[in-house]
mmCIF file of C-alpha atoms and ligand atoms in Angstrom:
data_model
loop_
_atom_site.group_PDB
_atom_site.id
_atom_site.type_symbol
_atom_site.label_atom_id
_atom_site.label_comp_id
_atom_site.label_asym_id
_atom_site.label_seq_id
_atom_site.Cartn_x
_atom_site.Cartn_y
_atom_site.Cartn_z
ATOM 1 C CA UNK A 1 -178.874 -44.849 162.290
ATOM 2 C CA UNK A 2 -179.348 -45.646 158.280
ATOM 3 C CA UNK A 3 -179.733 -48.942 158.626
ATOM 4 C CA UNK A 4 -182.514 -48.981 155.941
ATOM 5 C CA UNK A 5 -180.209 -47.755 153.245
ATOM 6 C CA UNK A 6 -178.477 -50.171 150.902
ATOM 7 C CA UNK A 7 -174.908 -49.205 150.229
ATOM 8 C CA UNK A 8 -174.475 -51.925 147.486
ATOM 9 C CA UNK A 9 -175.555 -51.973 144.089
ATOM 10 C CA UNK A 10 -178.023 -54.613 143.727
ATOM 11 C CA UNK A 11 -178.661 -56.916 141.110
ATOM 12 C CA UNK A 12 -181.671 -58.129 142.065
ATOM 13 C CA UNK A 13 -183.994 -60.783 139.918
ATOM 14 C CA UNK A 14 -187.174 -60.988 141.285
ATOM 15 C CA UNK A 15 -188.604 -64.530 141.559
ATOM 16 C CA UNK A 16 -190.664 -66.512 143.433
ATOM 17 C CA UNK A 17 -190.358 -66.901 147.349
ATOM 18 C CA UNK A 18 -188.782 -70.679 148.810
ATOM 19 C CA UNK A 19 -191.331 -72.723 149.844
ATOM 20 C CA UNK A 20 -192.629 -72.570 153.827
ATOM 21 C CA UNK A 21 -191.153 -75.510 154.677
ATOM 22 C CA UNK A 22 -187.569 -74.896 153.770
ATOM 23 C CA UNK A 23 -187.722 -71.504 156.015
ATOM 24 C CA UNK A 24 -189.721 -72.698 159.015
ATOM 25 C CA UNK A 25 -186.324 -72.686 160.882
ATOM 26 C CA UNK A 26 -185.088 -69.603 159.880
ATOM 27 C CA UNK A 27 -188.055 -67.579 160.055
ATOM 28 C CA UNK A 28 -188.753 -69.523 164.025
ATOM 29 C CA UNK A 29 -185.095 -68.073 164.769
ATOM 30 C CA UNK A 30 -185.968 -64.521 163.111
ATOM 31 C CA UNK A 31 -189.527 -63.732 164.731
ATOM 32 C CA UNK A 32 -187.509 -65.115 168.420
ATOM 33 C CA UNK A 33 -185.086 -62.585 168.007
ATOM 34 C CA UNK A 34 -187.993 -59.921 166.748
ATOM 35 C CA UNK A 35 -189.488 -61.251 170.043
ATOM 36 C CA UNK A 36 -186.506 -60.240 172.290
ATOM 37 C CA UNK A 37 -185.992 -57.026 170.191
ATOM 38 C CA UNK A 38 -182.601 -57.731 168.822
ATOM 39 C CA UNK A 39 -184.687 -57.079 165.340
ATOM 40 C CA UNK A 40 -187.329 -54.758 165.486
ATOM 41 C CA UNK A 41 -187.756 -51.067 164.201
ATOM 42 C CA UNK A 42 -186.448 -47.886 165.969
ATOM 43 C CA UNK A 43 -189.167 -45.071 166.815
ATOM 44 C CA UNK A 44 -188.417 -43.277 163.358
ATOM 45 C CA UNK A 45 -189.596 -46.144 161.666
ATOM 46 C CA UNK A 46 -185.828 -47.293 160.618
ATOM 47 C CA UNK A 47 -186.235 -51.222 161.149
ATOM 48 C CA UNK A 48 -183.092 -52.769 162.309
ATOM 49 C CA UNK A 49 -180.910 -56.485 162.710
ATOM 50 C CA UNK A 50 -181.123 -58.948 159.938
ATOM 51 C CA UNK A 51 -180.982 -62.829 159.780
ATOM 52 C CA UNK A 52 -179.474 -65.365 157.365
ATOM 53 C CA UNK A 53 -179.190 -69.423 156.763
ATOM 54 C CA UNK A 54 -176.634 -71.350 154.183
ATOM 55 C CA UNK A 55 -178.941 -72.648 151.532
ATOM 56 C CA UNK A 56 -176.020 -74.176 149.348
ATOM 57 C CA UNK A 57 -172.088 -75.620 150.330
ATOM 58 C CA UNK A 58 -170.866 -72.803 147.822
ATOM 59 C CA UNK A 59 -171.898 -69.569 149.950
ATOM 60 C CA UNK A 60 -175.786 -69.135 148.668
ATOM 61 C CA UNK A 61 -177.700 -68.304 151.493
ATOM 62 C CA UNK A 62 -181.426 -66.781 152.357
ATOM 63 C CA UNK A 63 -181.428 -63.690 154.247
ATOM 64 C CA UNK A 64 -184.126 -61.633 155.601
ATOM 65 C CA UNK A 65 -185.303 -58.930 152.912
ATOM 66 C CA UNK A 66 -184.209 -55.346 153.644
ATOM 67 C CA UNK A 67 -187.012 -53.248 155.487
ATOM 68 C CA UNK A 68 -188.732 -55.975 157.259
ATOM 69 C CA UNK A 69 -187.068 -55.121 160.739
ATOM 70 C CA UNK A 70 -191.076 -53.664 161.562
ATOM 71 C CA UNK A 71 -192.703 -56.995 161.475
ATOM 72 C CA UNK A 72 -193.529 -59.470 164.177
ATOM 73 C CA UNK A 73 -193.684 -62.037 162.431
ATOM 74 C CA UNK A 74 -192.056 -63.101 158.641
ATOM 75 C CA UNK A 75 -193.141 -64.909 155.766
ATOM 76 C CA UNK A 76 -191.329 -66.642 152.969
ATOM 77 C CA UNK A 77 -191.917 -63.271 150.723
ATOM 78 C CA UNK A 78 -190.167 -61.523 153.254
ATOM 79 C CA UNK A 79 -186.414 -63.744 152.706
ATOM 80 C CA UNK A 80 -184.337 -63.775 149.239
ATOM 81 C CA UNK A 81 -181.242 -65.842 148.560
ATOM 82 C CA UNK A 82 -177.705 -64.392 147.661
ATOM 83 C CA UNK A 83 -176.763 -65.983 144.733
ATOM 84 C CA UNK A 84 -173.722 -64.146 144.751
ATOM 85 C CA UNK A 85 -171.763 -60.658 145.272
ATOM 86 C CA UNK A 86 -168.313 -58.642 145.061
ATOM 87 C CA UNK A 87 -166.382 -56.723 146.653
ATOM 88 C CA UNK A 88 -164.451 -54.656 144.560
ATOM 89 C CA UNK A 89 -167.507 -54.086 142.921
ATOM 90 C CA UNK A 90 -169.737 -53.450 146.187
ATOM 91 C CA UNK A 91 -172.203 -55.641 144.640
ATOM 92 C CA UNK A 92 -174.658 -58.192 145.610
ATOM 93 C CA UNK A 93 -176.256 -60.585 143.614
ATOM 94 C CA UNK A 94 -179.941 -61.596 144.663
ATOM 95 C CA UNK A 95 -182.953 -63.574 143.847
ATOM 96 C CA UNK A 96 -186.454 -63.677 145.036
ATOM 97 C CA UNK A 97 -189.711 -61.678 145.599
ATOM 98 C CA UNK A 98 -187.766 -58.902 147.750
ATOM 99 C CA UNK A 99 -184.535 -57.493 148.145
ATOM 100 C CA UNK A 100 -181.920 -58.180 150.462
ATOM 101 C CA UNK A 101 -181.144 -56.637 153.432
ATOM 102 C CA UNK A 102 -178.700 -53.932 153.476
ATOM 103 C CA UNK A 103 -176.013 -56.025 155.300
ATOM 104 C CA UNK A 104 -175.824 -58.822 152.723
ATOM 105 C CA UNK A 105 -172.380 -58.564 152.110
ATOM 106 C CA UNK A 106 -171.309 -58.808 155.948
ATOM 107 C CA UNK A 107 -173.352 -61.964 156.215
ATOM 108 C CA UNK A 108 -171.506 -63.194 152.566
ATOM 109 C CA UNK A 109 -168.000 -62.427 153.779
ATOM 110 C CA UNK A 110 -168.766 -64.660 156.524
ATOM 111 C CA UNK A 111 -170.243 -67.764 154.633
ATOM 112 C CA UNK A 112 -167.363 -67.574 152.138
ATOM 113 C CA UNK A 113 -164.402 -67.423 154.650
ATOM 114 C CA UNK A 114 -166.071 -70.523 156.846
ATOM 115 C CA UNK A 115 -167.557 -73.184 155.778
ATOM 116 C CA UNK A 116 -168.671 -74.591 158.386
ATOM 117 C CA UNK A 117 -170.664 -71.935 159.240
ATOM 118 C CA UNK A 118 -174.396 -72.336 158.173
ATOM 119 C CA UNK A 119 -176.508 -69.858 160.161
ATOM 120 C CA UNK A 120 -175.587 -65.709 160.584
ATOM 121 C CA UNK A 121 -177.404 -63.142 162.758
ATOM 122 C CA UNK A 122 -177.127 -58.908 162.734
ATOM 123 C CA UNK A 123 -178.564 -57.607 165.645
ATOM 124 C CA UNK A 124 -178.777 -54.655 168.091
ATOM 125 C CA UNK A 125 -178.394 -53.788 171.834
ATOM 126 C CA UNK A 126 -177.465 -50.753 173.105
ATOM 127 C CA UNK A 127 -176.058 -52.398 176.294
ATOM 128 C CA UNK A 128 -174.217 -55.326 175.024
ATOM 129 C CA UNK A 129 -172.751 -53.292 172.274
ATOM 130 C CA UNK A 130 -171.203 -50.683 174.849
ATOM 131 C CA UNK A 131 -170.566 -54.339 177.328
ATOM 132 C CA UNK A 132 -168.533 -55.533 174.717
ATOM 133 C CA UNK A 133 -167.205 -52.806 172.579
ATOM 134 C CA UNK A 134 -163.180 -54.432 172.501
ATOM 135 C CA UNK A 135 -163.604 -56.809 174.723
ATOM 136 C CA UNK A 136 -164.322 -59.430 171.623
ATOM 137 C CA UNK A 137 -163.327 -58.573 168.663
ATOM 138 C CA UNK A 138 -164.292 -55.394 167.069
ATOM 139 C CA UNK A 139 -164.722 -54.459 163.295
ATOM 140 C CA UNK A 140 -162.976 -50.644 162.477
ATOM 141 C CA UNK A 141 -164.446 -47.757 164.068
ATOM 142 C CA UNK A 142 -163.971 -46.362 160.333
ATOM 143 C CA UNK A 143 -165.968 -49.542 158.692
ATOM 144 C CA UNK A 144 -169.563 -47.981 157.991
ATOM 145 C CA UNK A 145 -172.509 -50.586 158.356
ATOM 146 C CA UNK A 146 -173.458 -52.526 155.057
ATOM 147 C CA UNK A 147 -170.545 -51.429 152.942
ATOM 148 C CA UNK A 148 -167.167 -53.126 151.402
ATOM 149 C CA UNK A 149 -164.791 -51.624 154.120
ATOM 150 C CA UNK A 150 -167.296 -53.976 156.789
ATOM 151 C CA UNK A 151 -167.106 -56.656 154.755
ATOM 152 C CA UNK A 152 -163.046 -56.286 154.434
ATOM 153 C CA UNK A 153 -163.176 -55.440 158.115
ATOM 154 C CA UNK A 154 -164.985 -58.932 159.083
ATOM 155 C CA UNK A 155 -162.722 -60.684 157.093
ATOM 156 C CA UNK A 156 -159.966 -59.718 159.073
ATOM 157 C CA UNK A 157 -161.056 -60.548 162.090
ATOM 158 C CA UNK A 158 -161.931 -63.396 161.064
ATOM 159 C CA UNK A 159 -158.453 -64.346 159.718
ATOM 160 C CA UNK A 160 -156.718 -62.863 162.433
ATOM 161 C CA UNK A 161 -158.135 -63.040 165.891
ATOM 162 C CA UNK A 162 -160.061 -65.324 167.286
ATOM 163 C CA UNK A 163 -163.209 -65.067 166.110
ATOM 164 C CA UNK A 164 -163.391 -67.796 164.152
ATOM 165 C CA UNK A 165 -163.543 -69.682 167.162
ATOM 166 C CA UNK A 166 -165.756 -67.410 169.948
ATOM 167 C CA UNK A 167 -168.178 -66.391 166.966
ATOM 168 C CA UNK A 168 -169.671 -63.132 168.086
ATOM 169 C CA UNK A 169 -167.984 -59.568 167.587
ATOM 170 C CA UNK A 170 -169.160 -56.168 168.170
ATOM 171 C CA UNK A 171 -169.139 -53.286 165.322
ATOM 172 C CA UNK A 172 -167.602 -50.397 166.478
ATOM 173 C CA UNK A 173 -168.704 -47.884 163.586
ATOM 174 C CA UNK A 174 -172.072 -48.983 163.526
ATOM 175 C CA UNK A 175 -173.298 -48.278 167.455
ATOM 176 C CA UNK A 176 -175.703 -51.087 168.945
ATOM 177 C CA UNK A 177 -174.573 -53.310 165.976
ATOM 178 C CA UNK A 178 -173.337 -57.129 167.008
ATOM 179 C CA UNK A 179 -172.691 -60.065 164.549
ATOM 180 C CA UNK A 180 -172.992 -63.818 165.618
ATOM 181 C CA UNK A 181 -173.115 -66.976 163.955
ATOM 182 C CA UNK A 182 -172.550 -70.705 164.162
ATOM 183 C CA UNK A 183 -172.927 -74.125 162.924
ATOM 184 C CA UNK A 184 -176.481 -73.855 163.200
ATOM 185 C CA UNK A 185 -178.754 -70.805 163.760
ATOM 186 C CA UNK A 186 -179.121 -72.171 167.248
ATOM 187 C CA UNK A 187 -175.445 -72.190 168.201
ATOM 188 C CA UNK A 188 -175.429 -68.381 166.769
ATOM 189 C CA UNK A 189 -178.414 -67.230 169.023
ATOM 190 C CA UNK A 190 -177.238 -69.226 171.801
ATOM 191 C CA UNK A 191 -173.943 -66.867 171.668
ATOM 192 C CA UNK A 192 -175.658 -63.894 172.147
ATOM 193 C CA UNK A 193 -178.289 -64.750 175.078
ATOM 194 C CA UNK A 194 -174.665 -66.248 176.862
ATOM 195 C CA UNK A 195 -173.465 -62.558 176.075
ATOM 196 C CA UNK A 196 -176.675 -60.818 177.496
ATOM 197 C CA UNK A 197 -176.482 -63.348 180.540
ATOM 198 C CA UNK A 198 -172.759 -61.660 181.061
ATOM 199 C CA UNK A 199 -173.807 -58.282 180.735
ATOM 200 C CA UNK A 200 -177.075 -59.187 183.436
ATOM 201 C CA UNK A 201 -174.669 -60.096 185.676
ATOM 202 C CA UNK A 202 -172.189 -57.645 185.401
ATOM 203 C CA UNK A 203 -174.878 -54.643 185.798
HETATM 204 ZN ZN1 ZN B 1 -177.363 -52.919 162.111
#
């Protein structure tokens, strides 16, 4: 598991963190999903899952900053906002007072291709990964985590199943690895506990 390892190249302008008030939701929705440990930090010390919010109708969005999986709870130096990124280029444009997380690009893909989307969440669970590894839709087994071919992968799926719709899928080359998201940060949690109430009762 590499999750701490950004693929992209990063262009990265450090600047001052949002203010509290414009993150209070999206850092209540991070620490709840630190609390069920769908974000947290493996025993190596490798911190894993990452959490994002639309900040602007043209695809800006704050995401959590990469290596803050370890902490309980976040503050607004711990999120920068995406100003930008591409593809071709595997890059990601940032700003803020840290970088952003490794899967940046995943969460941008997503923002760009639906706009009514407005909240995105990266977590992991053994069980629910394995529970419902091709049973939703699944990104390429070949897709590493946090690189172009995920991105690319997403994008498919989201142009050609029906994901667009049931808003959770599973990443099959990144093991444990699950995307949701929704109109609201809310509606993207909300798929996944209805996901780990499936798996409770079908175990
Ligand atoms: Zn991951």
């Amino acid at each position: 598991m590499d999750e701490g390892y950004i693929k992209f190249n990063a262009r990265w302008k450090k600047a001052l963190p949002l203010p509290e008030k414009a993150l209070q939701n999206l850092c209540y929705w991070r620490n709840e999903m630190h609390r069920h440990s769908l974000i947290g930090v493996y025993e190596n010390g490798v911190g894993y899952g990452n959490i994002s919010s639309r900040l602007r109708p043209d695809g800006q969005f704050v995401i959590t900053g990469s290596a803050t999986g370890q902490l309980p709870a976040l503050s607004p130096e711990h999120f920068t906002t995406v100003t930008g990124f591409d593809l071709d280029q595997n890059e990601v444009v940032c700003s803020g007072p840290i970088i952003a997380s490794s899967e940046s690009m995943s969460h941008a893909v997503i923002y760009r291709e639906c706009p009514e989307v407005n909240g995105v969440i990266h977590i992991h669970h053994a069980g629910l990964w394995e529970f419902l590894l091709h049973k939703i839709p699944t990104t390429d087994a070949g897709a590493p985590y946090g690189s172009p071919e995920m991105a690319r992968s997403i994008i498919r799926l989201l142009r050609e199943t029906e994901l667009r719709e049931q808003k959770i899928f599973v990443m099959e080359g990144h093991p444990e690895g699950i995307f949701s998201f929704g109109e609201t940060l809310e509606a993207a949690t909300a798929a996944i506990f209805s996901s780990l109430r499936q798996l409770a009762l079908n175990t």
